[in-house]
Amino acid sequence: MSEADSQTESEQTATAGPARDAAPLLRLRNVGRTFHTGDVAVTVLRDVNLEVPRGQIMVIVGPSGSGKSTLLNIIGGIDSPSTGEVWFGDRDLARLNDAALTRYRRESVGFVFQFYNLVPTLTALENVVVSSQLSDNAMDPAEALKMVGLEHRTHHFPSQLSGGEQQRVAIARAIAGNPEILLCDEPTGALDLETGRNVLELLDRLNRDFGRTVLIITHNSAIAAMAHQQVRIGSGTIAEAKANPRRVSAGEISW
Amino acid sequence: MNVLDRKLLRDLAAARGMLLALLCIIVVGVLCFVSMASVYLNLEQSRQRYYAQTRMADFEISLRKVPLQDLSELLGDLRGVAEYRPRVVFEVTADLPGVERPLTGQVVSLPGHPGPVVNDILIRRGGYFTDDRRAEVILHDAFARARNLGPGDRLRLILNERIHELTVVGTAISAEFVYLLGPGGLIPDNENYGVFYLPEQFAREAFDLEGAANNIVGRLTGEYRERPDAVLDRIEQILEPYGVAAVTPLARQQSHWFLMSEIDGLKVSVVFVPTLFLAVAVVLLNVLMTRIAEQQRTVAGTLKALGYSNRALFSHYVRFGAAVGVAGGLIGAVLGWLSAGGMVEMYTQYYEFPELANRPQVLVMVFGLGLSVVFSIAGTLNGVRKILRLSPAESMRPRPPEQGRRVLLERWQWAWRQFDFRWQMVLRGITRNRMRTASGVFAATVGSALMLLMFHMRDSMNEMVEFQFDQLLISDFDLTFRNVEDEGAVLEVRRMPGVDRVEPLFNVGCTFHNGHHRKKGGITGLMRNARLTVPRDVAGNAIAVPRVGLLLTRLLAEELDVLPGDVLIVEPVRGRQDRLVFPVSAIIDSYLGMAAYADYDWLNHQLSEAGAVTGVQLKVDRRPEVVREFYRELKQLPAIQAVSAIRENRKQLEEVLIEQMMVSVVVVTLFAGALFFGSILNSSLISLAERNQEIATFRVLGYTSREVGQIFLRESLCINLLGMACGLPAGYGLCLLINRAYSTELFRLPFVIQPASWVVTALLGLGFTLLAQWPVKRAIARQNWQEALNARE
Ligand SMILES: Nc1ncnc2c1ncn2[C@@H]1O[C@H](COP(=O)(O)OP(=O)(O)OP(=O)(O)O)[C@@H](O)[C@H]1O
Ligand SMILES: [Mg+2]
């Protein structure tokens, strides 16, 4: 496994950094999402065009209710757009059936949720296994926990862990399956400044050292400082998308 | 172990209170199924083996006398008759040294040498006859056991009015007498009624039947076994000149009939009872699973987001039900097998089989387990479907706030305000969680219906015994004469010590004809001033026997299709052969199956007799020393063929019934208790979990756990009272249904539900409700409400 690991690592490091001409990992074309509740139709996303480059950190900032989570869900394959296309390599997620979408989530995506969403009746380690056992080229779950600095907490239940620790378990779970992209919905939303910063540093390191593509959505614009790509979303559509020439490390961010 | 299975185990452990409640109900269901099905199979298999082994007859004919030669000419190559055996069969009295009362029983003849004959016996102790002519007897094994008799012992039988001293050579059982009843008995009385197998030749000589027989048993060829009527009608016609008294197909053979009604009863219960319990379990499991689906919303959504397929989630959550089903099935199967052992034990007390063991019926157990699993999975499907239908994105969103819809009552503000807020909570809880309320009501309905049914059975049995012995069998002793006697015999009996009253009976065995309707039976001639046999209708009213004509029970009248005013052709078996035309004067609604009565003098006159007597009924002084004296004299009366000691029968019957009823009262109450208890615990604990925050808030406001518990108690009470309100009428319907189903030609159970039974059923239901409140109270007291307040659900 270490062989396979180092191989993907070197591949990804090669494409890391501002390599603009390399094909983007994800390409969204005119994506729209409308919810129907009863007779009322609410359009949450419209005309979203976005490219997520491989091996970079992208932070999408927007106010509450602007459609960030909806966008992330579509990218993560747990929701489908009403219109438009979502290209992941040569697959349009919008056209995949349920089984194919499940395979996509299993093989390519790692989710980090705002409220961690750990299984309360499983220990930290077991929570990681839940995800690693799905993947053929998964990491050793203990290894994943070690990467997030929780090797001494493997047999603790979520209720015995602090919020930051729980979020780190959630990150270990997300990376254990060796996904191509980490999708983080408000990863610091429920954490204090210090703990939040630790989590961001962890994500930063995962990108830097292991070449993971990281997509963070947040209403906290300070976090955008650590991104390669900064995106602003407002009332359901992309207001601005730009590269960030002056990245600061996660440790220096404060809000 | 897969981590998800580990999660499953912990989830199960967390819901253990509710699961335990459910498990009780499932266990009862499986237990009932496994025990009754195993007993059914073991009984039925034993019966079939036994019948095959001893060549059980398909028909029996009793007649006055038929020469063997005529018989072989007439039946020799009759189509449908595979084989037959002429026998000598008589009711007799026996005298045992050291036993005060005269014993009665049946003499049945057997070939002098063992062979594979129709209605063969199986020797239990000792051996077969040593010779065709010797005064040897083989005893019905249960009788021998009860009277402590064995090979080598001697006893005296009065055969054909002569006393014979016989040597016991062995004891035996026979498929013909699996359930042996004396005349008028309902349960075997092994101490006082037996079967005496005698060597053929000896028996013929003793009864003056040389070269002849008075009873024929036979087997039919395969194609006629299921529909014996045509063949039997033919046989009856052929043998009519020899005075046919009765033609009995296997289906109406006494022992077989009782055994089959037991076996068939089991067959019905095996379907009916477990289904009820498992149905309640399904409904409750559905409620629990809906709750778990709600609880696991986010977890399930997260698992989906991580890449678990719907199939994987389905199999994970369905395992919840499967685990409950497997646990309940295994426990139920084991307990079921154990209680089958108890039931078999009970059956062996009354039914004599060569071997009736509680063989483990593996298929039944596997099927019981399967039933439990299937029902449990069925109970989880709805909840699982809810989990699967949820989109992961949806499950991640904060739950839409609960719809605070007003319940119907709230619309009438004035009425609503009459309730204090805890009652308001109760009413809201009941009306909002319709499914949970419905399942609780259902469980209480089934539970109270079952209890009422059980009490109804007890009441009806009691009523039957009371009616039988207080109204119908008023005499102390009934004596049957071997032959038709005259007034002299009555006078002789009247002179016996301690006899207070004697009433003669004149029984005439006959065949009734009306057009193509035909029925073998008898007419009982009753004295005009008779007090010891008084025909009574179902309401207990004495019905006067008409001076002229017949009084028929409703069942017989319907069978013959006659109404009062019609006439019947009566063809007597005894006496003359010519047919008589009797008017039907009245019809009586009676519990006594099929019977016909006539005025004693009128009947005598019609048969050109005067003062003819076939039996007498006695009232005697019941002081022990007088009865002893009476018995001693009775033993000296050779004309007596049968004695029934009515009072002793009653005592014995009551003892057995009380014992059996105790068992069923305890068992049914326990089972019904499991229903009440299980459903209350289940729904209260669920509701406790759901209202965690609400309750925590009350606790913060200063309400004690007792006061909070009141809310739950009131809710349980409302649901269970509603359930009982449905269950009592439903139970009444069930009682009626079962009463109808059990009414047969031989037996009609009165329909009684004592007021006390209603009350006790209701009280037990209430009691269970209060009892189930106890664990709920403990759960409330132990609840960590501070934590509940801070928790984000
Ligand atoms: N399933 C749905 N049905 C109806 N409306 C929905 C649904 N999902 C989202 N919405 C609506 O879409 C809008 C955007 O929701 P979304 O969760 O994407 O916002 P967000 O930017 O993530 O906000 P927050 O920062 O508060 O998480 C909201 O107004 C929300 O109510
Ligand atoms: Mg959001």
Short mmCIF file of N, CA and C in Angstrom, two decimals, chain A residues 8-9 12-13 16 55-57 110-112 139 143-149 167-176 178-184 198-216 226 228 247 250:
data_model
loop_
_atom_site.label_atom_id
_atom_site.label_comp_id
_atom_site.label_asym_id
_atom_site.label_seq_id
_atom_site.Cartn_x
_atom_site.Cartn_y
_atom_site.Cartn_z
N THR A 8 0.72 7.65 -6.13
CA THR A 8 -0.28 8.70 -6.31
C THR A 8 0.23 10.02 -5.78
N GLU A 9 0.99 9.90 -4.71
CA GLU A 9 1.54 11.11 -4.10
C GLU A 9 2.40 11.88 -5.10
N GLN A 12 0.39 13.37 -7.83
CA GLN A 12 -0.39 14.54 -7.46
C GLN A 12 0.50 15.74 -7.17
N THR A 13 1.65 15.47 -6.61
CA THR A 13 2.55 16.59 -6.34
C THR A 13 2.96 17.24 -7.65
N ALA A 16 0.32 19.49 -8.57
CA ALA A 16 0.01 20.50 -7.57
C ALA A 16 0.58 21.85 -7.97
N GLY A 55 -5.62 19.31 -7.07
CA GLY A 55 -4.51 19.49 -6.12
C GLY A 55 -4.44 20.85 -5.47
N GLN A 56 -5.52 21.59 -5.52
CA GLN A 56 -5.50 22.91 -4.90
C GLN A 56 -6.53 23.02 -3.79
N ILE A 57 -6.41 24.08 -3.01
CA ILE A 57 -7.44 24.39 -2.03
C ILE A 57 -8.33 25.47 -2.62
N GLY A 110 -14.46 12.69 -0.37
CA GLY A 110 -14.44 12.60 1.08
C GLY A 110 -15.21 13.78 1.64
N PHE A 111 -16.20 13.47 2.49
CA PHE A 111 -17.03 14.54 3.05
C PHE A 111 -16.60 14.91 4.46
N VAL A 112 -16.55 16.23 4.75
CA VAL A 112 -16.38 16.68 6.13
C VAL A 112 -17.56 17.60 6.41
N MET A 139 -6.61 3.80 3.16
CA MET A 139 -5.51 3.89 4.10
C MET A 139 -5.82 2.98 5.28
N GLU A 143 -3.75 4.67 10.75
CA GLU A 143 -2.83 5.63 10.13
C GLU A 143 -3.55 6.96 9.92
N ALA A 144 -4.79 6.88 9.42
CA ALA A 144 -5.56 8.09 9.17
C ALA A 144 -5.76 8.86 10.47
N LEU A 145 -6.06 8.13 11.55
CA LEU A 145 -6.24 8.79 12.84
C LEU A 145 -4.94 9.44 13.30
N LYS A 146 -3.85 8.76 13.02
CA LYS A 146 -2.54 9.30 13.41
C LYS A 146 -2.26 10.60 12.65
N MET A 147 -2.68 10.60 11.38
CA MET A 147 -2.46 11.81 10.59
C MET A 147 -3.18 13.01 11.16
N VAL A 148 -4.34 12.78 11.78
CA VAL A 148 -5.06 13.91 12.36
C VAL A 148 -4.70 14.08 13.83
N GLY A 149 -3.68 13.31 14.27
CA GLY A 149 -3.17 13.48 15.63
C GLY A 149 -4.06 12.91 16.71
N GLN A 167 -14.23 16.71 14.91
CA GLN A 167 -14.07 17.15 13.53
C GLN A 167 -12.82 16.51 12.92
N ARG A 168 -11.80 16.30 13.75
CA ARG A 168 -10.60 15.66 13.21
C ARG A 168 -10.88 14.19 12.87
N VAL A 169 -11.69 13.54 13.70
CA VAL A 169 -12.08 12.16 13.35
C VAL A 169 -12.82 12.18 12.02
N ALA A 170 -13.70 13.19 11.86
CA ALA A 170 -14.46 13.29 10.62
C ALA A 170 -13.52 13.47 9.43
N ILE A 171 -12.45 14.23 9.64
CA ILE A 171 -11.49 14.43 8.55
C ILE A 171 -10.73 13.13 8.27
N ALA A 172 -10.34 12.43 9.35
CA ALA A 172 -9.67 11.14 9.17
C ALA A 172 -10.57 10.20 8.39
N ARG A 173 -11.87 10.25 8.71
CA ARG A 173 -12.82 9.39 8.00
C ARG A 173 -12.86 9.78 6.53
N ALA A 174 -12.83 11.11 6.28
CA ALA A 174 -12.95 11.58 4.91
C ALA A 174 -11.72 11.19 4.08
N ILE A 175 -10.53 11.20 4.71
CA ILE A 175 -9.34 10.93 3.91
C ILE A 175 -9.01 9.44 3.86
N ALA A 176 -9.63 8.64 4.75
CA ALA A 176 -9.24 7.24 4.87
C ALA A 176 -9.46 6.48 3.57
N ASN A 178 -8.92 7.50 0.69
CA ASN A 178 -8.08 8.04 -0.36
C ASN A 178 -8.86 8.69 -1.48
N PRO A 179 -9.75 9.65 -1.15
CA PRO A 179 -10.57 10.27 -2.19
C PRO A 179 -9.75 11.30 -2.97
N GLU A 180 -10.24 11.66 -4.15
CA GLU A 180 -9.53 12.66 -4.94
C GLU A 180 -9.86 14.05 -4.46
N ILE A 181 -11.02 14.19 -3.85
CA ILE A 181 -11.37 15.54 -3.40
C ILE A 181 -12.03 15.48 -2.03
N LEU A 182 -11.60 16.43 -1.19
CA LEU A 182 -12.20 16.55 0.14
C LEU A 182 -13.20 17.69 0.08
N LEU A 183 -14.44 17.41 0.47
CA LEU A 183 -15.45 18.46 0.46
C LEU A 183 -15.79 18.81 1.91
N CYS A 184 -15.53 20.07 2.29
CA CYS A 184 -15.72 20.45 3.69
C CYS A 184 -16.78 21.53 3.79
N ASN A 198 -6.66 24.76 14.04
CA ASN A 198 -6.00 23.46 13.97
C ASN A 198 -6.57 22.63 12.83
N VAL A 199 -7.89 22.65 12.71
CA VAL A 199 -8.54 21.87 11.66
C VAL A 199 -8.12 22.39 10.29
N LEU A 200 -8.05 23.71 10.16
CA LEU A 200 -7.66 24.27 8.87
C LEU A 200 -6.22 23.91 8.55
N GLU A 201 -5.36 23.95 9.57
CA GLU A 201 -3.96 23.57 9.36
C GLU A 201 -3.86 22.13 8.85
N LEU A 202 -4.72 21.29 9.43
CA LEU A 202 -4.74 19.89 9.02
C LEU A 202 -5.10 19.77 7.55
N LEU A 203 -6.13 20.52 7.14
CA LEU A 203 -6.56 20.46 5.73
C LEU A 203 -5.45 20.99 4.83
N ASP A 204 -4.82 22.04 5.28
CA ASP A 204 -3.72 22.66 4.54
C ASP A 204 -2.61 21.63 4.32
N ARG A 205 -2.28 20.91 5.42
CA ARG A 205 -1.20 19.93 5.36
C ARG A 205 -1.58 18.78 4.41
N LEU A 206 -2.82 18.38 4.46
CA LEU A 206 -3.27 17.29 3.59
C LEU A 206 -3.09 17.68 2.13
N ASN A 207 -3.33 18.95 1.85
CA ASN A 207 -3.15 19.45 0.49
C ASN A 207 -1.67 19.54 0.13
N ARG A 208 -0.92 20.10 1.06
CA ARG A 208 0.50 20.37 0.79
C ARG A 208 1.26 19.06 0.69
N ASP A 209 1.11 18.20 1.72
CA ASP A 209 1.95 17.00 1.80
C ASP A 209 1.42 15.84 0.96
N PHE A 210 0.09 15.77 0.80
CA PHE A 210 -0.46 14.61 0.10
C PHE A 210 -1.18 14.97 -1.19
N GLY A 211 -1.14 16.25 -1.51
CA GLY A 211 -1.67 16.66 -2.80
C GLY A 211 -3.16 16.53 -2.96
N ARG A 212 -3.90 16.50 -1.86
CA ARG A 212 -5.34 16.38 -1.98
C ARG A 212 -5.97 17.68 -2.47
N THR A 213 -6.98 17.53 -3.29
CA THR A 213 -7.80 18.68 -3.65
C THR A 213 -8.78 18.91 -2.51
N VAL A 214 -8.81 20.17 -2.05
CA VAL A 214 -9.68 20.46 -0.90
C VAL A 214 -10.64 21.57 -1.29
N LEU A 215 -11.94 21.31 -1.07
CA LEU A 215 -12.93 22.34 -1.34
C LEU A 215 -13.63 22.68 -0.03
N ILE A 216 -13.45 23.96 0.40
CA ILE A 216 -14.05 24.37 1.66
C ILE A 216 -15.13 25.39 1.36
N MET A 226 -6.36 31.30 2.95
CA MET A 226 -5.47 30.15 2.81
C MET A 226 -5.65 29.43 1.47
N HIS A 228 -5.91 28.52 -2.67
CA HIS A 228 -5.32 28.86 -3.97
C HIS A 228 -6.34 29.58 -4.81
N ARG A 247 -1.11 33.58 -0.63
CA ARG A 247 -1.71 32.67 0.35
C ARG A 247 -1.07 32.89 1.71
N ALA A 250 -2.60 28.57 7.34
CA ALA A 250 -3.80 28.48 8.16
C ALA A 250 -3.57 29.02 9.56
#
